[in-house]
Amino acid sequence: MAYARLRIDKYLEGEPLTGGAIVDVRRLDDGGGPGARVKRATVPMGTSGAESRVNLDPGKYEFTAILPSGDVLSSIAEVDARPDGVPVVFEIGHASHEWMSWQHALGNVVAGETLDLMKAQGAKIQWSLVDDVGAQWFAASKLPDGRDAIATALAAHLALDPGSGPVPIKLSAPVQDLPSLNEPPFKVYQIPLSNHFDYENAKFVRSYALVGDSSKRQMLCVLPYPWRKVDGTEAAVEFMVGPDQPLDADESIVQFDVPWCVSTIARDDRVASVLSYFAAGNDDAAAFLAKEALYLLFDKMVNPLAASAGAYVLVDQWLRKRDTDPQVVQWLNWIDNLAKWFPWLPDGEVLRGWVALAGRDAKPSVETARSAFVEAERRGLPVYTAGVRRLADGLTRIANQDKADGRDDRAVVDALERIRRVAWSADPRFPFTTIRLWFDPK
Amino acid sequence: MTQLVNQPLQRGAHALVIGVGEYPWLDGGTQPRFAHFEGMGQLSSPPQSARAFAEWLLSPTGYNNTACPLASLDLLISDSSTDQFVPPGGTSTTIQRARFADISSAILNWFARGNDADDLLLFFYCGHGVARGLNMTLLPEDYGSQQTPPQASLTLAIDFDGLYLGMDSCAARNQLFFVDACRVASGMLMRTINFSGTPVIPGMAQISSPPRNAPIYYSAVPGITAYGRPGKPSFFTGALLKAFRGAGAGDTSGAWALQTDTLVLGIHHQLRRAVANTAAVGQLSTANHVGPPLAFHQLAGLPECPVDVLCDPESDTANATFAVSGNGVQQTRVPQAAPWGLDLLLGDYQFAANITAPSAKSGQSTSRVAPPFRSVKIPVA
């Protein structure tokens, strides 16, 4: 048996991105015609130690890596039976700074070389776009009556007349200013490590970031914090503020009310790429990586945030295929655990509701879904944008059914009205929930 | 309703194609302008986009699916210049306009025609769209005609997300949606409570079984404009039809075919190239609900693939004369700042770069070209 050693050469501040990207392997020396793809595999990003091994029959192969950004890298190699395998190394360039390396790897920012070239060519870029942007970090627990403090403040804020212009959101929680790392027109904010995980605590306190500029335009970001990796260590959580549109976007397509955006990531070597593929609409790649990491995500439930990420991807796929094999049924059971064991996490209930609507054992339960969706909304903002969409869609389905049946369930109607406002203000391009708090109705 | 094709088939593809360019109640229209027109006016591109998509469906060199041939095509176009459509090799036909009632009726008929689980439903819309966050609303020709109160105008708009949910109750389990419209925020939408237009077919609670495979391909990410080209198909439709020639193809079915999963990347790369150096630079397509690969169109030959040729280092690209040869192709390009964009059939090619000034350098590369895209970086020294 011969094998290839795959790697995307990328320095990520000493960390590997184990599930970095997917790679399709096609055999070329038997014609390379239709159906020549022999394997799909993962290729890690990192320095020399980070490699994946792909066993192959000796022959000539094309390795095509599809990155989370949609970029395509390819390499052709003769794979022979040499004992130490045949190295296949892809180059994606480097970020302007090491601290931007993860955002670059996940497709949120261009390579440093490209940025330098744009500067040299005098590209019309608003380099000072985020100069006046600042960020604060805060934690918020439940109100005395059990409602989620942030969801409650947000509901009041989003009900304001948009014609009143940008108005700062009223928060009761104390906030902490965050320092930024700057490379115009980008800023990166890193959240200090927590060194403490208490996911099992029913009174777990969730964290958020509030990003704003001098024109009082604000963005509320749900932070996936703290983030425990499967090896028990903590992954850094960071967010980058940059132009809302691609750097080379023509002025006329940049909308006046959305000049900048925020992309949040957790530097988790197993989950970060899954989320980037999922957010980019490459569900097939996301599902492939999530399945690779299935047991790591669910087995010991070391991180319900990471488990929810995998669950969104896999439930999306399951809703379109509805496998009934025992392995699938097993992770569907884990979704019940997510909902039950972590009462502060809305996403588990969102997922449970959708599984109920579809019917795990060919027995859909609208009533189970109804209670799951109402409970999810009560718990607060879903951590994931996919959760906001799924929750709004799920409650819409229930409300439509109620209307057709002549039933009046105020809990559903009220929950739907609140989550719809959140959905209307969410930025769907990024995996973690990010809410625009202003709208210019001009 | 203008059904250009209506064949009773046990299993077939049913297409609903809509292009709205004339908006009498929006800026530049023939009727009193809607006070809340929000900068929207007349469009010349959507009718051409709808015609181009319909032509692809009807052309002998276009849509090709032996297991699911074209069984029906309903075309609705609002065009200020003509109400005619000439199908490939056919005679001119008068086309139904795309007013709200016409579109609603066409959607209900389209839904009813997809009465077999193996039917394939195709939905194509090009025209004005408005959005708020995750939700999108499509605007028929008569949007703005109900001026008082202004929010009543939304009763003549299509809540696309609501329609998408509702289509789950259709018997046909394979559904493809192409939405070529702006997704910029609308003050009108932001001010209404719980109303984004009429879904036509509301979604019910229970998810239908067997599950459907129903991806949506959008011309723009939320919050941005999708650009048309005066009198021509839009950038997105142009890129989509180019991706249909190969960039969106895969071969997991054992033959080269357009697949729902690979099409995402094919459109992305074709659109990125189409908008380069235009006002639309930055328009990014996106897709949702992409499920397991569904092959829906078999290619007649080898896939045509977009290729960008540049130097390594990239800064030398502007000074390089490029050449490509192989598979009967022999082309060169004089120095230009942008990468050399080519469309080549699947295969192996030799690429060369030659730089004479400011210092002499050259390089060569042999590369394989395949879907969805290849970037050939020629090391020069």
Short mmCIF file of N, CA and C in Angstrom, two decimals, chain A residues 26 28 32-37 62 64 66 69-72 74 76 113-114 117 121 161-163 244-246 248-250 252-253 255 257-258 279-284 316-322 354 357-358 364 366 385 388-390 393 396-398 400-401 404 413 416-417 420-421 423-429 439 441, chain B residues 38 132-135 161 165 168 184-187 189-196 202-214 221-225 227 251-252 254-256 261 264-265 268-269 272 278-284 286-293 313-315 337 346 348 368 370 372-375 377:
data_model
loop_
_atom_site.label_atom_id
_atom_site.label_comp_id
_atom_site.label_asym_id
_atom_site.label_seq_id
_atom_site.Cartn_x
_atom_site.Cartn_y
_atom_site.Cartn_z
N ARG A 26 -8.36 12.23 -7.09
CA ARG A 26 -8.77 11.61 -8.35
C ARG A 26 -7.60 10.86 -8.95
N LEU A 28 -5.51 9.66 -12.02
CA LEU A 28 -5.35 10.19 -13.38
C LEU A 28 -4.80 9.16 -14.35
N GLY A 32 -8.57 9.15 -15.87
CA GLY A 32 -9.05 10.34 -15.16
C GLY A 32 -10.43 10.78 -15.60
N GLY A 33 -11.17 9.86 -16.19
CA GLY A 33 -12.49 10.22 -16.72
C GLY A 33 -13.52 10.37 -15.64
N PRO A 34 -14.78 10.49 -16.05
CA PRO A 34 -15.84 10.67 -15.06
C PRO A 34 -15.85 9.56 -14.02
N GLY A 35 -16.07 9.94 -12.81
CA GLY A 35 -16.11 8.96 -11.74
C GLY A 35 -14.74 8.59 -11.21
N ALA A 36 -13.71 9.39 -11.58
CA ALA A 36 -12.34 9.04 -11.19
C ALA A 36 -12.02 9.42 -9.76
N ARG A 37 -12.96 10.12 -9.10
CA ARG A 37 -12.67 10.46 -7.71
C ARG A 37 -12.65 9.19 -6.88
N GLU A 62 -4.53 13.37 -8.72
CA GLU A 62 -4.71 14.81 -8.53
C GLU A 62 -5.40 15.01 -7.18
N THR A 64 -7.25 17.80 -4.97
CA THR A 64 -7.88 19.12 -5.10
C THR A 64 -8.48 19.53 -3.76
N ILE A 66 -10.54 22.12 -1.51
CA ILE A 66 -11.52 23.21 -1.55
C ILE A 66 -11.48 23.89 -0.19
N SER A 69 -13.06 29.35 2.01
CA SER A 69 -13.34 30.57 1.24
C SER A 69 -13.89 30.27 -0.14
N GLY A 70 -13.86 29.01 -0.57
CA GLY A 70 -14.26 28.65 -1.93
C GLY A 70 -13.08 28.56 -2.86
N ASP A 71 -11.91 29.02 -2.42
CA ASP A 71 -10.72 28.92 -3.25
C ASP A 71 -10.35 27.45 -3.46
N VAL A 72 -9.70 27.21 -4.60
CA VAL A 72 -9.38 25.84 -4.98
C VAL A 72 -7.87 25.72 -5.16
N SER A 74 -4.79 22.84 -6.21
CA SER A 74 -4.65 21.47 -6.71
C SER A 74 -3.18 21.11 -6.86
N ILE A 76 -0.69 17.63 -8.38
CA ILE A 76 -0.65 16.30 -8.98
C ILE A 76 0.61 15.59 -8.47
N GLU A 113 0.00 39.14 1.09
CA GLU A 113 0.56 39.50 -0.23
C GLU A 113 -0.48 40.24 -1.06
N THR A 114 -1.72 39.76 -1.01
CA THR A 114 -2.79 40.40 -1.77
C THR A 114 -3.06 41.80 -1.24
N LEU A 117 -0.35 44.06 -2.35
CA LEU A 117 -0.46 44.37 -3.78
C LEU A 117 -1.55 45.43 -4.01
N GLN A 121 -0.94 49.01 -5.71
CA GLN A 121 -1.66 49.39 -6.94
C GLN A 121 -2.63 50.55 -6.70
N ASP A 161 -38.67 52.37 16.60
CA ASP A 161 -38.90 52.80 15.22
C ASP A 161 -37.56 53.02 14.53
N PRO A 162 -37.28 52.34 13.42
CA PRO A 162 -35.99 52.51 12.78
C PRO A 162 -35.73 53.94 12.33
N GLY A 163 -36.78 54.71 12.17
CA GLY A 163 -36.62 56.10 11.75
C GLY A 163 -35.94 56.96 12.80
N ASP A 244 -17.59 45.61 5.30
CA ASP A 244 -18.73 44.73 5.15
C ASP A 244 -18.70 43.99 3.81
N GLN A 245 -18.09 44.61 2.82
CA GLN A 245 -18.03 44.01 1.49
C GLN A 245 -16.59 43.67 1.15
N PRO A 246 -16.36 42.85 0.11
CA PRO A 246 -14.98 42.55 -0.27
C PRO A 246 -14.17 43.82 -0.51
N ASP A 248 -12.34 44.80 -2.81
CA ASP A 248 -12.36 45.40 -4.14
C ASP A 248 -13.78 45.77 -4.57
N ALA A 249 -14.73 45.77 -3.63
CA ALA A 249 -16.11 46.10 -3.99
C ALA A 249 -16.22 47.53 -4.49
N ASP A 250 -17.03 47.70 -5.53
CA ASP A 250 -17.25 49.04 -6.06
C ASP A 250 -18.04 49.86 -5.04
N SER A 252 -20.42 51.78 -5.36
CA SER A 252 -21.87 51.84 -5.56
C SER A 252 -22.60 50.64 -4.98
N ILE A 253 -21.88 49.55 -4.69
CA ILE A 253 -22.63 48.42 -4.11
C ILE A 253 -22.52 48.40 -2.59
N GLN A 255 -23.50 49.47 0.77
CA GLN A 255 -24.68 50.14 1.30
C GLN A 255 -24.29 51.09 2.42
N ASP A 257 -25.66 51.98 5.09
CA ASP A 257 -25.93 51.68 6.49
C ASP A 257 -25.18 50.46 6.99
N VAL A 258 -24.36 49.84 6.19
CA VAL A 258 -23.65 48.64 6.62
C VAL A 258 -22.17 48.71 6.25
N ALA A 279 -21.29 28.05 7.03
CA ALA A 279 -21.75 29.42 6.83
C ALA A 279 -21.64 29.83 5.36
N ALA A 280 -20.68 29.24 4.63
CA ALA A 280 -20.49 29.59 3.23
C ALA A 280 -21.44 28.82 2.31
N GLY A 281 -22.28 27.95 2.86
CA GLY A 281 -23.24 27.20 2.04
C GLY A 281 -22.67 25.91 1.48
N ASN A 282 -21.43 25.55 1.86
CA ASN A 282 -20.85 24.30 1.39
C ASN A 282 -21.16 23.22 2.42
N ASP A 283 -22.44 22.85 2.47
CA ASP A 283 -22.94 21.95 3.50
C ASP A 283 -22.32 20.56 3.40
N ASP A 284 -22.05 20.15 2.17
CA ASP A 284 -21.50 18.82 1.95
C ASP A 284 -20.13 18.71 2.62
N ASP A 316 -29.07 19.23 9.62
CA ASP A 316 -29.40 19.76 8.30
C ASP A 316 -29.33 18.65 7.25
N GLN A 317 -28.27 17.87 7.32
CA GLN A 317 -28.10 16.77 6.36
C GLN A 317 -29.17 15.70 6.59
N TRP A 318 -29.42 15.41 7.86
CA TRP A 318 -30.39 14.36 8.20
C TRP A 318 -31.80 14.75 7.73
N LEU A 319 -32.12 16.03 7.85
CA LEU A 319 -33.46 16.47 7.43
C LEU A 319 -33.66 16.22 5.94
N ARG A 320 -32.57 16.17 5.18
CA ARG A 320 -32.68 15.94 3.74
C ARG A 320 -32.49 14.48 3.36
N LYS A 321 -32.10 13.67 4.32
CA LYS A 321 -31.84 12.27 3.99
C LYS A 321 -32.54 11.32 4.94
N ARG A 322 -32.69 11.71 6.14
CA ARG A 322 -33.33 10.93 7.21
C ARG A 322 -32.89 9.48 7.27
N TRP A 354 -36.61 20.63 15.70
CA TRP A 354 -36.60 20.23 14.29
C TRP A 354 -36.60 18.72 14.11
N LEU A 357 -40.15 17.79 14.55
CA LEU A 357 -41.01 18.12 13.40
C LEU A 357 -40.88 17.10 12.28
N ALA A 358 -39.64 16.62 12.10
CA ALA A 358 -39.41 15.67 11.02
C ALA A 358 -39.80 14.26 11.43
N PRO A 364 -43.63 12.24 13.57
CA PRO A 364 -43.43 13.65 13.90
C PRO A 364 -44.29 14.05 15.10
N VAL A 366 -45.61 17.50 16.59
CA VAL A 366 -45.72 18.95 16.55
C VAL A 366 -45.73 19.51 17.97
N THR A 385 -26.06 31.45 14.08
CA THR A 385 -26.98 32.06 13.12
C THR A 385 -27.94 31.01 12.58
N VAL A 388 -30.84 30.82 14.82
CA VAL A 388 -31.81 31.90 14.67
C VAL A 388 -32.75 31.57 13.50
N ARG A 389 -32.16 31.15 12.39
CA ARG A 389 -32.98 30.83 11.21
C ARG A 389 -33.91 29.65 11.51
N ARG A 390 -33.33 28.60 12.10
CA ARG A 390 -34.13 27.40 12.37
C ARG A 390 -35.26 27.71 13.38
N ASP A 393 -37.96 29.78 11.53
CA ASP A 393 -38.69 28.93 10.59
C ASP A 393 -39.57 27.92 11.31
N THR A 396 -42.56 29.67 12.74
CA THR A 396 -43.45 30.05 11.63
C THR A 396 -44.32 28.86 11.22
N ARG A 397 -43.70 27.71 11.10
CA ARG A 397 -44.46 26.51 10.73
C ARG A 397 -45.57 26.22 11.75
N ILE A 398 -45.20 26.30 13.04
CA ILE A 398 -46.19 26.01 14.08
C ILE A 398 -47.32 27.05 14.03
N ASN A 400 -48.32 28.89 11.50
CA ASN A 400 -49.17 28.66 10.31
C ASN A 400 -50.14 27.52 10.55
N GLN A 401 -49.63 26.46 11.17
CA GLN A 401 -50.48 25.30 11.45
C GLN A 401 -51.61 25.69 12.40
N ALA A 404 -54.22 27.59 10.61
CA ALA A 404 -55.07 26.70 9.80
C ALA A 404 -56.03 25.90 10.68
N VAL A 413 -46.99 32.71 19.30
CA VAL A 413 -47.11 33.99 18.58
C VAL A 413 -46.10 35.00 19.11
N LEU A 416 -42.49 33.98 18.30
CA LEU A 416 -42.23 34.19 16.87
C LEU A 416 -41.97 35.67 16.58
N GLU A 417 -42.77 36.53 17.18
CA GLU A 417 -42.58 37.96 16.92
C GLU A 417 -41.20 38.42 17.38
N ARG A 420 -38.38 36.77 15.15
CA ARG A 420 -38.38 37.32 13.80
C ARG A 420 -37.60 38.62 13.73
N ARG A 421 -37.76 39.43 14.74
CA ARG A 421 -37.01 40.70 14.76
C ARG A 421 -35.51 40.43 14.83
N ALA A 423 -34.08 37.70 13.68
CA ALA A 423 -33.71 37.16 12.36
C ALA A 423 -33.57 38.27 11.33
N TRP A 424 -34.42 39.28 11.42
CA TRP A 424 -34.36 40.38 10.45
C TRP A 424 -33.08 41.19 10.61
N SER A 425 -32.47 41.13 11.78
CA SER A 425 -31.28 41.95 12.03
C SER A 425 -30.00 41.12 12.04
N ALA A 426 -30.13 39.82 11.82
CA ALA A 426 -28.95 38.95 11.90
C ALA A 426 -28.13 39.02 10.62
N ASP A 427 -26.83 38.89 10.77
CA ASP A 427 -25.95 38.81 9.60
C ASP A 427 -25.74 37.33 9.29
N PRO A 428 -26.32 36.85 8.19
CA PRO A 428 -26.29 35.41 7.94
C PRO A 428 -24.97 34.88 7.40
N ARG A 429 -24.01 35.75 7.18
CA ARG A 429 -22.77 35.29 6.55
C ARG A 429 -21.83 34.60 7.51
N PHE A 439 -30.47 50.55 11.89
CA PHE A 439 -30.92 50.46 10.51
C PHE A 439 -31.21 51.86 10.03
N PRO A 441 -33.20 53.86 7.54
CA PRO A 441 -34.30 53.61 6.61
C PRO A 441 -34.29 54.51 5.37
N GLU B 38 -38.17 53.65 -2.36
CA GLU B 38 -36.87 53.30 -1.77
C GLU B 38 -35.75 53.15 -2.80
N ARG B 132 -34.62 41.75 4.87
CA ARG B 132 -34.23 42.17 6.21
C ARG B 132 -33.60 40.95 6.86
N GLY B 133 -32.31 41.08 7.16
CA GLY B 133 -31.60 39.98 7.79
C GLY B 133 -31.70 38.70 7.00
N LEU B 134 -32.29 37.68 7.62
CA LEU B 134 -32.35 36.37 6.99
C LEU B 134 -33.53 36.23 6.02
N ASN B 135 -34.39 37.23 5.94
CA ASN B 135 -35.61 37.09 5.15
C ASN B 135 -35.56 37.87 3.84
N ASP B 161 -39.17 33.42 1.71
CA ASP B 161 -38.85 32.42 2.74
C ASP B 161 -40.09 31.63 3.15
N LEU B 165 -40.74 27.54 2.65
CA LEU B 165 -41.26 26.61 3.67
C LEU B 165 -42.48 25.87 3.13
N ASP B 168 -42.38 22.72 0.85
CA ASP B 168 -42.09 21.41 1.44
C ASP B 168 -43.30 20.48 1.33
N VAL B 184 -30.98 44.07 -0.45
CA VAL B 184 -30.73 45.23 0.43
C VAL B 184 -31.91 45.42 1.37
N ALA B 185 -31.60 46.04 2.50
CA ALA B 185 -32.64 46.23 3.51
C ALA B 185 -33.67 47.24 3.03
N SER B 186 -34.89 47.05 3.50
CA SER B 186 -36.00 47.92 3.11
C SER B 186 -36.63 48.54 4.36
N GLY B 187 -36.77 49.86 4.33
CA GLY B 187 -37.43 50.54 5.45
C GLY B 187 -38.87 50.09 5.59
N LEU B 189 -40.08 47.13 4.94
CA LEU B 189 -40.09 45.84 5.63
C LEU B 189 -39.76 46.00 7.11
N MET B 190 -38.80 46.86 7.40
CA MET B 190 -38.39 47.01 8.80
C MET B 190 -39.53 47.56 9.65
N ARG B 191 -40.40 48.34 9.03
CA ARG B 191 -41.46 48.97 9.82
C ARG B 191 -42.69 48.07 10.00
N THR B 192 -42.84 47.08 9.15
CA THR B 192 -44.01 46.22 9.31
C THR B 192 -43.72 45.17 10.37
N ILE B 193 -44.74 44.71 11.00
CA ILE B 193 -44.57 43.72 12.06
C ILE B 193 -45.07 42.38 11.55
N ASN B 194 -44.17 41.40 11.56
CA ASN B 194 -44.55 40.04 11.20
C ASN B 194 -45.19 39.91 9.83
N PHE B 195 -44.83 40.77 8.90
CA PHE B 195 -45.36 40.60 7.55
C PHE B 195 -44.29 40.95 6.53
N SER B 196 -43.94 39.98 5.72
CA SER B 196 -42.89 40.18 4.72
C SER B 196 -43.42 39.94 3.32
N PRO B 202 -48.35 28.79 2.37
CA PRO B 202 -47.74 28.83 3.71
C PRO B 202 -47.18 27.47 4.13
N GLY B 203 -46.10 27.50 4.89
CA GLY B 203 -45.51 26.25 5.39
C GLY B 203 -46.28 25.73 6.58
N MET B 204 -46.52 24.45 6.60
CA MET B 204 -47.24 23.83 7.72
C MET B 204 -46.24 23.22 8.70
N ALA B 205 -46.73 22.84 9.86
CA ALA B 205 -45.84 22.43 10.94
C ALA B 205 -45.01 21.20 10.59
N GLN B 206 -45.69 20.16 10.16
CA GLN B 206 -44.99 18.89 9.99
C GLN B 206 -44.12 18.91 8.75
N ILE B 207 -42.90 18.42 8.87
CA ILE B 207 -42.01 18.35 7.71
C ILE B 207 -42.39 17.13 6.90
N SER B 208 -42.53 17.33 5.60
CA SER B 208 -43.01 16.24 4.75
C SER B 208 -41.96 15.15 4.60
N SER B 209 -42.44 13.98 4.28
CA SER B 209 -41.56 12.84 4.09
C SER B 209 -41.95 12.15 2.77
N PRO B 210 -40.99 11.65 2.00
CA PRO B 210 -39.55 11.67 2.23
C PRO B 210 -39.00 13.08 2.16
N PRO B 211 -37.80 13.30 2.71
CA PRO B 211 -37.25 14.65 2.72
C PRO B 211 -37.01 15.19 1.32
N ARG B 212 -37.09 16.50 1.20
CA ARG B 212 -36.83 17.09 -0.11
C ARG B 212 -35.38 17.55 -0.21
N ASN B 213 -34.91 17.63 -1.44
CA ASN B 213 -33.59 18.17 -1.73
C ASN B 213 -33.85 19.49 -2.44
N ALA B 214 -33.66 20.62 -1.76
CA ALA B 214 -34.16 21.89 -2.29
C ALA B 214 -33.20 23.04 -2.03
N VAL B 221 -25.21 38.05 -1.46
CA VAL B 221 -25.33 37.81 -0.03
C VAL B 221 -26.23 38.89 0.55
N PRO B 222 -26.86 38.63 1.68
CA PRO B 222 -27.78 39.63 2.24
C PRO B 222 -27.10 40.98 2.45
N GLY B 223 -27.86 42.01 2.18
CA GLY B 223 -27.36 43.35 2.42
C GLY B 223 -26.75 44.02 1.21
N ILE B 224 -26.61 43.28 0.11
CA ILE B 224 -25.98 43.94 -1.03
C ILE B 224 -26.83 43.84 -2.29
N THR B 225 -26.40 44.63 -3.25
CA THR B 225 -27.09 44.76 -4.51
C THR B 225 -26.66 43.66 -5.48
N TYR B 227 -26.37 43.07 -9.41
CA TYR B 227 -26.32 43.99 -10.54
C TYR B 227 -26.79 43.37 -11.84
N ASP B 251 -18.74 14.67 -11.00
CA ASP B 251 -18.87 13.38 -11.68
C ASP B 251 -19.13 12.24 -10.72
N THR B 252 -19.71 12.57 -9.56
CA THR B 252 -19.95 11.50 -8.60
C THR B 252 -21.02 10.52 -9.08
N GLY B 254 -20.91 9.28 -11.97
CA GLY B 254 -20.26 8.45 -12.97
C GLY B 254 -20.18 9.11 -14.33
N ALA B 255 -20.77 10.29 -14.46
CA ALA B 255 -20.68 11.04 -15.71
C ALA B 255 -20.63 12.52 -15.33
N TRP B 256 -20.12 13.35 -16.22
CA TRP B 256 -20.07 14.78 -15.90
C TRP B 256 -21.47 15.36 -15.97
N ASP B 261 -24.40 20.33 -5.41
CA ASP B 261 -23.34 20.75 -4.49
C ASP B 261 -22.21 21.49 -5.21
N VAL B 264 -22.56 25.35 -6.47
CA VAL B 264 -22.28 26.48 -5.57
C VAL B 264 -20.92 27.09 -5.91
N LEU B 265 -19.93 26.22 -6.03
CA LEU B 265 -18.57 26.71 -6.29
C LEU B 265 -18.45 27.22 -7.73
N HIS B 268 -19.88 30.65 -7.90
CA HIS B 268 -19.00 31.58 -7.15
C HIS B 268 -17.84 32.05 -8.03
N HIS B 269 -17.18 31.10 -8.66
CA HIS B 269 -16.00 31.48 -9.45
C HIS B 269 -16.38 32.21 -10.74
N ARG B 272 -17.43 35.77 -9.73
CA ARG B 272 -16.28 36.57 -9.32
C ARG B 272 -15.54 37.10 -10.55
N THR B 278 -15.94 45.79 -12.89
CA THR B 278 -17.25 46.39 -13.17
C THR B 278 -17.76 47.03 -11.89
N ALA B 279 -18.89 47.72 -12.02
CA ALA B 279 -19.48 48.33 -10.84
C ALA B 279 -19.95 47.28 -9.84
N ALA B 280 -20.08 46.06 -10.28
CA ALA B 280 -20.61 45.01 -9.41
C ALA B 280 -19.54 44.25 -8.66
N VAL B 281 -18.28 44.67 -8.77
CA VAL B 281 -17.22 43.96 -8.05
C VAL B 281 -17.62 43.87 -6.58
N GLY B 282 -17.52 42.69 -6.05
CA GLY B 282 -17.91 42.50 -4.66
C GLY B 282 -19.23 41.78 -4.51
N GLN B 283 -19.99 41.68 -5.59
CA GLN B 283 -21.26 40.94 -5.51
C GLN B 283 -20.92 39.47 -5.32
N LEU B 284 -21.31 38.91 -4.22
CA LEU B 284 -20.98 37.52 -3.94
C LEU B 284 -22.24 36.70 -3.92
N THR B 286 -24.41 33.25 -3.03
CA THR B 286 -24.42 32.36 -1.88
C THR B 286 -25.50 31.31 -2.10
N ALA B 287 -25.47 30.29 -1.29
CA ALA B 287 -26.46 29.22 -1.42
C ALA B 287 -26.88 28.76 -0.04
N ASN B 288 -28.09 28.24 0.03
CA ASN B 288 -28.62 27.69 1.28
C ASN B 288 -29.25 26.34 1.00
N HIS B 289 -29.33 25.55 2.04
CA HIS B 289 -30.06 24.27 1.99
C HIS B 289 -29.50 23.33 0.91
N VAL B 290 -28.19 23.34 0.74
CA VAL B 290 -27.59 22.43 -0.26
C VAL B 290 -27.46 21.06 0.39
N GLY B 291 -28.18 20.10 -0.12
CA GLY B 291 -28.19 18.77 0.47
C GLY B 291 -27.28 17.82 -0.25
N PRO B 292 -27.59 16.54 -0.23
CA PRO B 292 -26.76 15.56 -0.91
C PRO B 292 -26.71 15.89 -2.41
N PRO B 293 -25.60 15.55 -3.08
CA PRO B 293 -25.48 15.90 -4.50
C PRO B 293 -26.63 15.33 -5.32
N PRO B 313 5.93 35.47 -8.03
CA PRO B 313 5.02 36.29 -7.23
C PRO B 313 3.98 37.05 -8.07
N GLU B 314 2.84 37.32 -7.42
CA GLU B 314 1.71 37.94 -8.11
C GLU B 314 2.06 39.31 -8.69
N SER B 315 3.00 39.99 -8.05
CA SER B 315 3.34 41.36 -8.49
C SER B 315 3.94 41.37 -9.89
N ALA B 337 -2.78 44.17 -15.90
CA ALA B 337 -2.68 44.09 -14.43
C ALA B 337 -3.41 42.87 -13.86
N LEU B 346 -11.82 20.58 -19.77
CA LEU B 346 -11.08 19.71 -18.86
C LEU B 346 -9.89 19.07 -19.58
N ASP B 348 -5.14 18.64 -19.65
CA ASP B 348 -3.81 19.13 -19.25
C ASP B 348 -3.35 20.20 -20.24
N ARG B 368 -3.29 20.75 -14.78
CA ARG B 368 -4.55 20.11 -15.15
C ARG B 368 -5.68 21.08 -14.85
N ALA B 370 -9.73 21.53 -14.34
CA ALA B 370 -10.92 20.74 -14.00
C ALA B 370 -11.88 21.61 -13.23
N PRO B 372 -14.09 22.94 -10.08
CA PRO B 372 -14.88 24.10 -10.47
C PRO B 372 -14.03 25.26 -11.00
N PHE B 373 -12.71 25.22 -10.74
CA PHE B 373 -11.88 26.40 -11.02
C PHE B 373 -10.43 26.01 -10.82
N ARG B 374 -9.56 26.62 -11.57
CA ARG B 374 -8.13 26.44 -11.31
C ARG B 374 -7.44 27.79 -11.35
N SER B 375 -6.54 27.99 -10.42
CA SER B 375 -5.67 29.15 -10.43
C SER B 375 -4.28 28.62 -10.75
N LYS B 377 -0.55 29.38 -11.04
CA LYS B 377 0.50 30.35 -10.66
C LYS B 377 1.81 29.88 -11.29
#
